[in-house]
C-alpha positions as a printed NumPy array, in Angstrom:
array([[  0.   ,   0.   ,   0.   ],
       [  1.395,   3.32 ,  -0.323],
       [  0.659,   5.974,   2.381],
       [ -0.428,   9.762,   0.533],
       [ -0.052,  12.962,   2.707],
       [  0.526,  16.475,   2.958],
       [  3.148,  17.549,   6.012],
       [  3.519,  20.935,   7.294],
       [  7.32 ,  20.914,   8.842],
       [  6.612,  18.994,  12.077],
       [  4.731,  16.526,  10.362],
       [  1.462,  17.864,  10.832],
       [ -1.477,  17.23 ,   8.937],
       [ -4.44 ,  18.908,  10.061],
       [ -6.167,  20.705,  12.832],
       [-10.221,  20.415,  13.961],
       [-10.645,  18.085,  11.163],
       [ -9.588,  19.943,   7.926],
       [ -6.556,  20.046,   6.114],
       [ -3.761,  22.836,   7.427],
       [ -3.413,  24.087,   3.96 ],
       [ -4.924,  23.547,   0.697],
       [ -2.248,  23.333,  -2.591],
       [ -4.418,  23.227,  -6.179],
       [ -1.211,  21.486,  -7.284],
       [ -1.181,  19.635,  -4.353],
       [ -4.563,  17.96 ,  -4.94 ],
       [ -4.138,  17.54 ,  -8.423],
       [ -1.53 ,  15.341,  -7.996],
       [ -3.563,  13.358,  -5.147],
       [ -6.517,  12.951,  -8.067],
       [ -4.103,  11.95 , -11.007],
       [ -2.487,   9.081,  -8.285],
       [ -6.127,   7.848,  -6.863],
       [ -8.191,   7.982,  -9.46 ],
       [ -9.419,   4.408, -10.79 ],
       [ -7.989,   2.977,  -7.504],
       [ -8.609,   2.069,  -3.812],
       [ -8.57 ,   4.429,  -1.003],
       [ -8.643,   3.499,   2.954],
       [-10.106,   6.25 ,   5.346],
       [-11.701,   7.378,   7.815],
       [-14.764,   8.278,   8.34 ],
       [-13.481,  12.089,   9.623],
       [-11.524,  12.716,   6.725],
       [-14.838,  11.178,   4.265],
       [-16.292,  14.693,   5.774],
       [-13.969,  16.519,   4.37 ],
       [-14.314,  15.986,   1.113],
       [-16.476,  18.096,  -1.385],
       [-20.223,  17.239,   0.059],
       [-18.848,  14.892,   2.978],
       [-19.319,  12.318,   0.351],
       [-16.731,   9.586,  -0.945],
       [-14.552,  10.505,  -4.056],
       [-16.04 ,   9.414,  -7.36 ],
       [-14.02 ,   7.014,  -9.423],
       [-12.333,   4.969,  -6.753],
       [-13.28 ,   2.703,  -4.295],
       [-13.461,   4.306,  -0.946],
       [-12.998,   1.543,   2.002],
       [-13.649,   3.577,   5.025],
       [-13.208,   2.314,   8.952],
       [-15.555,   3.492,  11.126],
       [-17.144,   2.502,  14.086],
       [-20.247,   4.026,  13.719],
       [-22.598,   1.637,  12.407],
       [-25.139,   4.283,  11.065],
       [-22.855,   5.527,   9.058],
       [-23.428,   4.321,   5.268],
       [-22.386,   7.331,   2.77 ],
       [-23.591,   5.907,  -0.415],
       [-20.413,   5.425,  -2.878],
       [-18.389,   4.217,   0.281],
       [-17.334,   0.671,   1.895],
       [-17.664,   0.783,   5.574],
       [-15.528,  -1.569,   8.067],
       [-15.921,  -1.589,  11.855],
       [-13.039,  -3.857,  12.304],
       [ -9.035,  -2.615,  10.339],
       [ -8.645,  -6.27 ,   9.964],
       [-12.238,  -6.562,   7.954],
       [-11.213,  -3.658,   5.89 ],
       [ -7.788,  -5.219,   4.903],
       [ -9.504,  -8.53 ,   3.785],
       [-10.509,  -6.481,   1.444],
       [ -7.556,  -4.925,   0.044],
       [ -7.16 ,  -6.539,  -3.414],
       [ -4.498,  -4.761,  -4.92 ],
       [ -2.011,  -3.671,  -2.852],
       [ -0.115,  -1.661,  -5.405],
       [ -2.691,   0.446,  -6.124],
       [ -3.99 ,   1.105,  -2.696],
       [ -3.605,   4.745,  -1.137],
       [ -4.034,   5.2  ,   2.922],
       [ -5.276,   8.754,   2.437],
       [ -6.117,   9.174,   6.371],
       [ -6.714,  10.799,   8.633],
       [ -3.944,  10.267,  11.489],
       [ -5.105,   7.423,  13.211],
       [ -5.808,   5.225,   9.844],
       [ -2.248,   6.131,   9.288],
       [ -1.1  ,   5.525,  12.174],
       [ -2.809,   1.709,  12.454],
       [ -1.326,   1.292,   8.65 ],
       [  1.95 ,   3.145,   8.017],
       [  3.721,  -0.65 ,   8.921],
       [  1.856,  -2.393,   5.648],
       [  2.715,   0.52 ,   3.828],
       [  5.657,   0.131,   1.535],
       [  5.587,   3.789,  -0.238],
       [  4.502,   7.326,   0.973],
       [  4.215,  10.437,  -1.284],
       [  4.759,  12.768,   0.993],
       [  4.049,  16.89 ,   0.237],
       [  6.31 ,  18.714,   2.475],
       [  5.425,  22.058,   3.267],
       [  7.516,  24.466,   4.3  ],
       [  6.115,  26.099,   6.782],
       [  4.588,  25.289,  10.296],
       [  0.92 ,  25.542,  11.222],
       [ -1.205,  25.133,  14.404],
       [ -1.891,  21.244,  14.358],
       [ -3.552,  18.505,  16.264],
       [ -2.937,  15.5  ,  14.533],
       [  0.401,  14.21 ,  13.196],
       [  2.127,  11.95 ,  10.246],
       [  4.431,   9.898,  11.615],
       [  8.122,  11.319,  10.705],
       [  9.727,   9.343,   7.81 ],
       [ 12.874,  10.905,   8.303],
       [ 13.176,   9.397,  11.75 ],
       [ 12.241,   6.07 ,  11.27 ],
       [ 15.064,   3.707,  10.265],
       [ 13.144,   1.448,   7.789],
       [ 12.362,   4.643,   5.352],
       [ 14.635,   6.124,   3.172],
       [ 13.954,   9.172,   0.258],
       [ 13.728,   7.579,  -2.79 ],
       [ 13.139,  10.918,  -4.974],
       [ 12.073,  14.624,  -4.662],
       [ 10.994,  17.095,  -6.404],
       [ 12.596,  20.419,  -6.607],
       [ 11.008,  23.61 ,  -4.228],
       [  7.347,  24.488,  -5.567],
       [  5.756,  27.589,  -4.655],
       [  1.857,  28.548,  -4.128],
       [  0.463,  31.632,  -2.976],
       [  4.355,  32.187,  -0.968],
       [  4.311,  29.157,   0.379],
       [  7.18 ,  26.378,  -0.564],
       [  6.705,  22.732,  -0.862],
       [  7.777,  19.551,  -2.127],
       [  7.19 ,  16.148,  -3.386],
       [  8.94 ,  13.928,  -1.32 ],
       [  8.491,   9.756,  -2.248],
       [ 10.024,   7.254,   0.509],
       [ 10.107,   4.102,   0.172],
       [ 10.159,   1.013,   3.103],
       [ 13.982,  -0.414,   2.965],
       [ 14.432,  -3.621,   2.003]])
């Protein structure tokens, strides 16, 4: 599976349940990598998505553990171990969050694309840091982008061997 994310410097990732920042580029890029594949989520980060809906043209396998909750165009699992059975394609399967989901998955992931921002924000949930962890390593990045003043990157890791 490959983990997807966008990092402020200290690895946040959002704060009351949105986003810290929101790159046009930035979400581009997530469309052109999910589109016509599987995404696992949460049921926090379903509601932040355009309606609170799940994203057309992929198949959206979302944990929760409400079990009301049945967005039409979504998979729900109560159970991480459910959802995985169900994981077909591991190469083309994005962990698109929010923390917790990648928290309980960033150990069956074997690639993150990782957008680095350049900048610090008021955060209260986290990525875990790739550059810390011993069995990541940088496989390639982009050169500095800019939006709106802000810099940023591509960053793609990869699980060692």
């Amino acid at each position: 599976m490959i983990a997807i994310v966008a990092v402020d410097q200290n690895w946040g990732i959002g704060k009351d349940g949105d986003q810290l920042i929101y790159i046009p580029e930035d979400l581009k890029r997530f469309k052109s990598f999910t589109t016509g594949n599987t995404i696992v989520l949460g049921r926090k980060t379903v509601a932040t998505f355009p309606g609170g809906k799940p994203l057309k043209n992929r198949r959206n396998l979302i944990l929760s553990h409400n079990p009301d909750y049945r967005p039409e165009g979504g998979e729900v699992y109560d159970d991480l171990e459910r959802l995985m059975e169900q994981v077909t394609d591991s190469d083309n399967t994005y962990v698109v969050g929010g923390a917790s989901v990648y928290n309980a998955l960033i150990h069956r992931c074997d690639k993150a694309y990782v957008t680095k921002i350049d900048a610090a924000y008021p955060a209260d949930c986290w990525f875990p840091n790739l550059d810390e962890d011993p069995d990541w390593e940088i496989q390639e990045q982009s050169e500095e982008l800019e939006h709106e003043g802000v810099k940023f990157r591509y960053v793609n890791y990869r699980r060692k061997q």
